[in-house]
Coordinates of C-alpha atoms and ligand atoms in Angstrom, one line a residue:
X15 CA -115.7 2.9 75.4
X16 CA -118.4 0.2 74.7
X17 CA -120.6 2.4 76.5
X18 CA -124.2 2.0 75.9
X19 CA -123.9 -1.2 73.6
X20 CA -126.0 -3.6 74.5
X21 CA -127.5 -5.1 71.4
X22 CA -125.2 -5.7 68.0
X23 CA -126.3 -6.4 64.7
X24 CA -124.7 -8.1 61.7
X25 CA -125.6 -7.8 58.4
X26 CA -124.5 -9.1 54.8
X27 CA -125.0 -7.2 51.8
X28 CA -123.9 -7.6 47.7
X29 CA -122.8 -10.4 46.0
X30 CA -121.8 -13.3 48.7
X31 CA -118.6 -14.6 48.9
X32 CA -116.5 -17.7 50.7
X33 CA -116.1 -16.7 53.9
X34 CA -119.3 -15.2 55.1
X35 CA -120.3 -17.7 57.9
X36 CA -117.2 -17.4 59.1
X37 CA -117.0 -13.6 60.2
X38 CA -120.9 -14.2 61.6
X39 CA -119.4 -16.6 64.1
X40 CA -116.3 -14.9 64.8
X41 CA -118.4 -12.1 65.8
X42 CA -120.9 -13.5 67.3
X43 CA -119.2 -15.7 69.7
X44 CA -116.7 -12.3 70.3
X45 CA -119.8 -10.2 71.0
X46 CA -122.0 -12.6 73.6
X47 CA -118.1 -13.3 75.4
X48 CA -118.9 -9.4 76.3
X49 CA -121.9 -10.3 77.4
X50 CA -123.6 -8.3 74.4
X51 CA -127.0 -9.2 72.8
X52 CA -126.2 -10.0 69.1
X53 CA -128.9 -10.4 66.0
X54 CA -129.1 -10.8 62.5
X55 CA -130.4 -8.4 60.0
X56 CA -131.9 -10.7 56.8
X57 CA -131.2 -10.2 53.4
X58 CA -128.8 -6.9 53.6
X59 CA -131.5 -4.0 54.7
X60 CA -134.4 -6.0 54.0
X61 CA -135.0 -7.1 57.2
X62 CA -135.5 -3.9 58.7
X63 CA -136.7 -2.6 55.6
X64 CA -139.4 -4.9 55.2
X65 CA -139.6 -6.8 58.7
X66 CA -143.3 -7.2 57.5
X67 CA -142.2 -9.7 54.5
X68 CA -140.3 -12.0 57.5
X69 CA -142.1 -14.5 59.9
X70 CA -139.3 -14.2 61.9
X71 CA -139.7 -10.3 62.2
X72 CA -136.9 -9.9 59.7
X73 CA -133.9 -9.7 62.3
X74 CA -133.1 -12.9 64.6
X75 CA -131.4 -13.5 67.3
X76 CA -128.0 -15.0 66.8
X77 CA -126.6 -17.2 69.9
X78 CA -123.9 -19.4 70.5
X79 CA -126.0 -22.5 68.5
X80 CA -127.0 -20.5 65.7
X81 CA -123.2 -20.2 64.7
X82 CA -122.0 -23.6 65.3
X83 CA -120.3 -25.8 62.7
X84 CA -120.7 -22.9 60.2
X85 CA -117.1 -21.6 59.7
X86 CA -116.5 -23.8 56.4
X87 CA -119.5 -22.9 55.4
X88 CA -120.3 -21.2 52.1
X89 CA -123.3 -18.2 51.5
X90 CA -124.9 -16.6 54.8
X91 CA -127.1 -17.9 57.2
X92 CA -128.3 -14.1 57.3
X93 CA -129.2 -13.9 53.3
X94 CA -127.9 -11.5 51.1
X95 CA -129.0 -9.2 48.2
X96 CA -127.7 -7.2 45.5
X97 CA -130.9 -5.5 44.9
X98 CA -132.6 -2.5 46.0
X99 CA -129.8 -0.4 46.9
X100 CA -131.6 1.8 49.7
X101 CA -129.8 4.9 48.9
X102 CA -130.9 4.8 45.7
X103 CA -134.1 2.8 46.1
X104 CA -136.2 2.3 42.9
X105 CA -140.2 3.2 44.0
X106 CA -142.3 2.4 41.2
X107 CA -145.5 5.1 41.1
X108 CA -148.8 4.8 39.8
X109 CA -148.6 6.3 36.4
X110 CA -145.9 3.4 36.1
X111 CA -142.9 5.8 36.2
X112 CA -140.4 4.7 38.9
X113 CA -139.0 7.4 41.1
X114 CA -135.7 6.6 43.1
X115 CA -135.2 7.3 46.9
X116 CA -132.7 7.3 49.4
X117 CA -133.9 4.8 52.2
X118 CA -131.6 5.6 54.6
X119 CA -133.3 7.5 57.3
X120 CA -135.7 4.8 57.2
X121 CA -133.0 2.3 58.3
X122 CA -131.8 4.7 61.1
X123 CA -134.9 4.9 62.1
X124 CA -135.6 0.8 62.4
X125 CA -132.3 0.3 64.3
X126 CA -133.2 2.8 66.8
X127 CA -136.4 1.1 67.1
X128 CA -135.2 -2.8 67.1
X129 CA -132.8 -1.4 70.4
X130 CA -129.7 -2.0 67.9
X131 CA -126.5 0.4 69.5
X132 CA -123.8 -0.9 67.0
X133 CA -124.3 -2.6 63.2
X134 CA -121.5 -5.0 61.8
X135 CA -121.8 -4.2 58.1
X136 CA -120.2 -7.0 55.7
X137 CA -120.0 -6.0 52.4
X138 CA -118.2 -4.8 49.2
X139 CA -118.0 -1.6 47.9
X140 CA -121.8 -0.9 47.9
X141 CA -122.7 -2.3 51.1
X142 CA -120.0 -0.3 52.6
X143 CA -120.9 2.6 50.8
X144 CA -124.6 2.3 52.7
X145 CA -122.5 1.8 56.3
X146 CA -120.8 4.6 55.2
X147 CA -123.5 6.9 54.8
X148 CA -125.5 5.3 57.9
X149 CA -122.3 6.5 60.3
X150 CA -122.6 9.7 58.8
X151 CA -126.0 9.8 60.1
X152 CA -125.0 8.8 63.5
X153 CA -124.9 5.0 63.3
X154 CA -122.6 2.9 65.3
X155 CA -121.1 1.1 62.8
X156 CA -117.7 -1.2 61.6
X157 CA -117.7 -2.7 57.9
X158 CA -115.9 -5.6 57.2
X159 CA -114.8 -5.9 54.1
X160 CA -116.3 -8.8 51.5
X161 CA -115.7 -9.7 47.7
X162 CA -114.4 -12.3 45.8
X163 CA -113.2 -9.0 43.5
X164 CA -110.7 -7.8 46.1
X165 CA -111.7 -4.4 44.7
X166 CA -111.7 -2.6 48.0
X167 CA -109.1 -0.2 48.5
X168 CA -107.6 0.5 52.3
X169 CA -107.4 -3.2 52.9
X170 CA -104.4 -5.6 51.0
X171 CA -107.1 -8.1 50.1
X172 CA -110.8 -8.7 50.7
X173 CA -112.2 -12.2 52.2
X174 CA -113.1 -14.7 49.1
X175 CA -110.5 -13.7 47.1
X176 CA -108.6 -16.3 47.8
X177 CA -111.1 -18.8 47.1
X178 CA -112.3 -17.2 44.2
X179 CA -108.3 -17.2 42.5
X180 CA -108.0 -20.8 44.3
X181 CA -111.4 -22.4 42.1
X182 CA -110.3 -20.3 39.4
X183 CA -106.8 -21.9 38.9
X184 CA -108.0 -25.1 39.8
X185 CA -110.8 -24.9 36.9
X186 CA -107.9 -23.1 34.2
X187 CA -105.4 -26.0 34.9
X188 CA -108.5 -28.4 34.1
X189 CA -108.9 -26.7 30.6
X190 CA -105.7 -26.8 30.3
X191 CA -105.6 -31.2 29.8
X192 CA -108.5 -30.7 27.5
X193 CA -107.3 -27.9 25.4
X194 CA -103.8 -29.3 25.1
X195 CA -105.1 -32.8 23.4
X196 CA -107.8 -31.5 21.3
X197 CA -104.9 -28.6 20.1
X198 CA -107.7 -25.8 21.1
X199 CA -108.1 -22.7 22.3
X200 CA -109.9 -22.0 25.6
X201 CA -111.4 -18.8 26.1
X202 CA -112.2 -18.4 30.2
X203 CA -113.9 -15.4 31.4
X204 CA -113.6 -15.0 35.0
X205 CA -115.8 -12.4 37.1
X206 CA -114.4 -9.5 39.1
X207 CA -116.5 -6.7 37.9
X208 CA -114.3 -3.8 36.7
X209 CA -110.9 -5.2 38.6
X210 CA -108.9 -8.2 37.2
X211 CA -107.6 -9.3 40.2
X212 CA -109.1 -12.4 39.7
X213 CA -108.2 -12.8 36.4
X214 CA -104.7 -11.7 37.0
X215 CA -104.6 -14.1 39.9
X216 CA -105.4 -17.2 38.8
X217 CA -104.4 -16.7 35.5
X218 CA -100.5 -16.4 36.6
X219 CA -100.8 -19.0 38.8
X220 CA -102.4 -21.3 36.3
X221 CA -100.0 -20.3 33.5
X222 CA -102.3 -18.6 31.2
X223 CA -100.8 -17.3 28.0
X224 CA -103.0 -14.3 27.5
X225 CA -105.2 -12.3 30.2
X226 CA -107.4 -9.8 29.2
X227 CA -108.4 -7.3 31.9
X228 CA -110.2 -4.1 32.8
X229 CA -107.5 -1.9 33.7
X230 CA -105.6 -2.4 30.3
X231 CA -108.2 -2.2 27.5
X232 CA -107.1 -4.8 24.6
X233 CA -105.9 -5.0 20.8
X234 CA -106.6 -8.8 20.1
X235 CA -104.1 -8.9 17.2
X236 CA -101.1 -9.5 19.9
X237 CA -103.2 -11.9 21.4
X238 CA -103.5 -13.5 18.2
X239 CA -99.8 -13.2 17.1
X240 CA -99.3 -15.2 20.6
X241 CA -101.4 -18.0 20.0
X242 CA -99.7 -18.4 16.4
X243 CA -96.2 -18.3 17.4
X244 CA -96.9 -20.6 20.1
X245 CA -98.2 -22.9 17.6
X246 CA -95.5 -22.6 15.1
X247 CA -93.2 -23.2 18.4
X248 CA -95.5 -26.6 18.1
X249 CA -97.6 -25.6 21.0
X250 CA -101.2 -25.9 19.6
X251 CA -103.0 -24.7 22.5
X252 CA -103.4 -21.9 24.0
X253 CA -105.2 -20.4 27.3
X254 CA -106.6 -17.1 27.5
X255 CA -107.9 -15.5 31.1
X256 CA -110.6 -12.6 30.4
X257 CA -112.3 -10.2 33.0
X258 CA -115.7 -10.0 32.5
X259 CA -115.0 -6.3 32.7
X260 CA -112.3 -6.4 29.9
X261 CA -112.9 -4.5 26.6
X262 CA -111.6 -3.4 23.7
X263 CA -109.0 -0.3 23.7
X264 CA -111.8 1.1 21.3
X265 CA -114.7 -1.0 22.6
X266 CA -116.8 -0.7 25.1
X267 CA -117.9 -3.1 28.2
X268 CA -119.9 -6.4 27.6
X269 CA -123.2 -5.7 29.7
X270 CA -126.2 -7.9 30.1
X271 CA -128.9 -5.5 32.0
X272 CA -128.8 -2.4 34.0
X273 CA -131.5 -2.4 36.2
X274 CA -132.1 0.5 38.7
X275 CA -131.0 -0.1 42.2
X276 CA -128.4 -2.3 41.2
X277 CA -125.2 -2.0 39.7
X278 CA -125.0 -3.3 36.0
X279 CA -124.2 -7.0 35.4
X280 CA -121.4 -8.2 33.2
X281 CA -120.5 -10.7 31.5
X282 CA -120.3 -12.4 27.8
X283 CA -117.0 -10.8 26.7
X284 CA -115.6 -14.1 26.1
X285 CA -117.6 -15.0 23.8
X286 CA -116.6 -11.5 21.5
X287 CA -112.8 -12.8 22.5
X288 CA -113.3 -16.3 20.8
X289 CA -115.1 -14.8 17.7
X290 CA -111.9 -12.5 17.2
X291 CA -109.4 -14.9 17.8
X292 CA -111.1 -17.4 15.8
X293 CA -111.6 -14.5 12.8
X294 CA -107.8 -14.1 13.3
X295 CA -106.7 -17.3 13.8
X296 CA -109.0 -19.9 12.6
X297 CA -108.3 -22.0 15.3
X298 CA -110.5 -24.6 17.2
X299 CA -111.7 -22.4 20.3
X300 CA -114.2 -23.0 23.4
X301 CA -115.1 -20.3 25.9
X302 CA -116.0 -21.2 29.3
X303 CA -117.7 -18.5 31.8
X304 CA -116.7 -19.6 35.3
X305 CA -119.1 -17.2 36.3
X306 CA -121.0 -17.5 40.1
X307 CA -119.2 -20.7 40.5
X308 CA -116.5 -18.4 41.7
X309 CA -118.4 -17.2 44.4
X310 CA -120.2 -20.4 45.4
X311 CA -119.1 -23.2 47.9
X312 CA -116.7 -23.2 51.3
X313 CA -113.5 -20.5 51.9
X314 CA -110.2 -21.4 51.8
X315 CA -108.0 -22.4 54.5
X316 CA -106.4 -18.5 54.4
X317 CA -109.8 -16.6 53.8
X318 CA -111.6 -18.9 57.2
X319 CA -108.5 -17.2 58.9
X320 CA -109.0 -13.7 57.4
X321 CA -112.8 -14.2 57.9
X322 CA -112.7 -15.3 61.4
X323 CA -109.5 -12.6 62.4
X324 CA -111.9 -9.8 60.7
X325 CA -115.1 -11.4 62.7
X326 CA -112.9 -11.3 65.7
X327 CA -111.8 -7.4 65.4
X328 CA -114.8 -6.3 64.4
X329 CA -116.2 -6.7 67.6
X330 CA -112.7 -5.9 68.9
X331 CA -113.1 -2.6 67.6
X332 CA -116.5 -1.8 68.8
X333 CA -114.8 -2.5 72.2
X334 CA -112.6 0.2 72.1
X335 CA -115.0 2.7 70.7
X336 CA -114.3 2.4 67.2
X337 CA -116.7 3.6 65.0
X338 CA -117.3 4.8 61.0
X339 CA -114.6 2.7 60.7
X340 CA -113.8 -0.8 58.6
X341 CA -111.4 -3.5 59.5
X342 CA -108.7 -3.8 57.1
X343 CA -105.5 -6.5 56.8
X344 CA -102.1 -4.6 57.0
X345 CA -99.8 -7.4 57.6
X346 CA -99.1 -8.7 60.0
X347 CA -102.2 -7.0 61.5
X348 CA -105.3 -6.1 61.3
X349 CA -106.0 -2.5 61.9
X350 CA -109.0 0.1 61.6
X351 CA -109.4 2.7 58.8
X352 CA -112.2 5.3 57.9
X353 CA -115.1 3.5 55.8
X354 CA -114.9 7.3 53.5
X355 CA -111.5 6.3 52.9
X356 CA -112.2 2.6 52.2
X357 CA -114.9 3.4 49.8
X358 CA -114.2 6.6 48.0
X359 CA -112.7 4.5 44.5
X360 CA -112.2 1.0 44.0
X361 CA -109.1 -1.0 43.6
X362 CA -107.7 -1.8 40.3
X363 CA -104.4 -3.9 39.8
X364 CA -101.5 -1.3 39.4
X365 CA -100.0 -1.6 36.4
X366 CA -96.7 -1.2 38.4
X367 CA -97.4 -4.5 40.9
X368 CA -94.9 -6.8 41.2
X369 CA -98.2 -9.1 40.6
X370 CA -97.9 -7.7 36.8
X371 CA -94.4 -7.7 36.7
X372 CA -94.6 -11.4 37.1
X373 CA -96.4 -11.7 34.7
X374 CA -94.7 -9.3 32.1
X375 CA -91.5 -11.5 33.0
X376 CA -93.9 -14.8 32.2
X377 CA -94.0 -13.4 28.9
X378 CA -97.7 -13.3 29.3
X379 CA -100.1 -11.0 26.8
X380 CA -102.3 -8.5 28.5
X381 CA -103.3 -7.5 24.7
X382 CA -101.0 -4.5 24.1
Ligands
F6P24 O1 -119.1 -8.4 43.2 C1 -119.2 -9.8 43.1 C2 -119.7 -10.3 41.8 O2 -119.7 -11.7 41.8 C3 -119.0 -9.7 40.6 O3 -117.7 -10.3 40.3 C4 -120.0 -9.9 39.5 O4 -119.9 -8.9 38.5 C5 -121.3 -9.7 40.2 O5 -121.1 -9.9 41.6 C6 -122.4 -10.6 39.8 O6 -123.6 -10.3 40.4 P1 -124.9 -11.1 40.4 O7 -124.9 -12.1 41.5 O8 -126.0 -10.1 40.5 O9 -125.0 -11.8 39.0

């Protein structure tokens, strides 16, 4: 089965998240206990992309020093980028126009060259989009699945989640003190791109009174008539969670640039929240964008053990001939499934969870 591997690389792609350094070990140590070869591929693609733009060549090796005392670890040692997806690569041309190509022979290409038999992808939707395409073009490859939005579908939840929710409540019950003696309202938006996991997540656990998410576009009277009956009720605070991909039920998403080769960034819908609410309810209100603090700093106790078990079985995998394929939790275990199936849609809270029912029971507003 592990039949003409001899050299393994690893590579981390999109948005980083808690967790990262802790997979790289996992497989690294897994990998040179087989007596493979393992390396690092900088800065997603990049480094074989562009080996030219690294004095190290762009892909390094990875031994058993190079991954100690990293597990706790927040970012990559390897780098990361969001930029410059190579399927859809933005080239600009002479006459200033900018033509987009599809990179991704060149990357087969520059693994068969570096000697690489097997790629470890870790990624998110996009990244595993690429490993997707690259095993379709006859690349040994096994994704592990990355994002503190926990928007990846074949898998019951994605590393840095839990550290994401875990800052997230942390920072809510924080605004909470403050918003309770000053008789405000706090607006938090909370990333998560077009899923409110995170939202929904911490904002349960951190007893939020309204959360705003993409999945159920919004009427902010209801979340008005909340805040006010709370306050006749003689509680003059109030806390509301929003996605940054909430929006309006006739409204659309709050973007700040759509640049080519990347997906669009969000974010600044709290601050069109507050001006409503204060329109509506003429209360005192603050907005605070938790924003990249989400995905900065070390992982949790449970997503170093996710990390490392994914790390592990990654390499596991590649062992028994697994291939095309991305590691997935299935409690108790963790089992293999088809990257086309893991990245075909994204996954959005069902409305129907017993993570929303929770919250319906909570008497929390979602806006409608
Ligand atoms: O996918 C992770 C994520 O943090 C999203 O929640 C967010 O929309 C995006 O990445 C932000 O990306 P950037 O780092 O480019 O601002």
């Amino acid at each position: 089965m592990t039949e003409g591997i001899q050299r393994v690389a690893i590579n981390t792609g999109g948005g980083d998240a808690p967790g990262l350094n802790a997979v790289i070990r996992a497989a690294v140590i897994s990998g040179l206990r087989r007596g493979w070869e393992m390396v690092g591929i900088r800065d997603g693609y990049n480094g074989v992309l562009a080996p030219d733009r690294y004095p190290d060549g762009g892909v390094i090796p990875l031994d058993r020093e190079s991954v100690r005392g990293i597990t706790h670890l927040g970012g990559t040692i390897l780098g990361t980028t969001n930029k410059g997806n190579p399927l859809a690569f933005p080239v600009r041309r002479e006459d200033g126009t900018v033509e987009i190509v599809d990179r991704s022979d060149e990357i087969v290409r520059s693994l068969e060259e570096q000697g690489i038999d097997a790629l470890i992808a870790i990624g998110g939707d996009g990244s595993l989009g690429i490993a997707n395409v690259l095993a379709q073009k006859g690349v040994r490859v096994i994704g592990v699945p990355k994002t503190i939005d926990n928007d990846l579908e074949e898998t019951v939840v994605t590393f840095g989640y839990d550290s994401a929710v875990a800052f997230a409540t942390e920072c809510i019950d924080r605004l909470h003190t403050t918003a309770e003696a000053h008789d405000r309202v706090m607006v938090v938006e909370v990333m998560g791109r077009y899923a409110g996991w995170i939202a929904v997540g911490a904002g349960v656990a951190a007893t939020a009174d309204a959360i705003l998410i993409p999945e159920i576009p919004y009427d902010l009277e209801p979340v008005a008539e909340k805040i006010m009956a709370r306050e006749r009720a003689g509680r003059e605070f109030s806390i509301v969670v929003v996605a940054e991909g909430a929006h309006e039920r006739d409204g659309s998403r709050s973007v700040v640039e759509k640049e080519a080769g990347r997906a669009e960034r969000l974010g600044g819908i709290g601050e069109r929240v507050a001006e409503g609410l204060v329109e509506m309810t003429g209360k005192d209100t603050r907005v605070v964008n938790l924003g990249h603090l989400l995905r900065g700093g070390g992982p949790t106790a449970r997503d170093r053990l996710l990390a490392l078990r994914f790390g592990a079985a990654a390499i596991q995998g590649l062992a028994r001939g697994c291939e095309g394929c991305m590691v997935a939790l299935d409690p108790p275990d963790v089992r293999y499934v088809p990257l086309s199936r893991a990245t075909r849609r994204i996954k959005t809270v069902p409305l129907d969870s017993d993570l929303m029912g929770t919250a319906r029971e909570l008497g929390i507003c979602f806006g409608d």
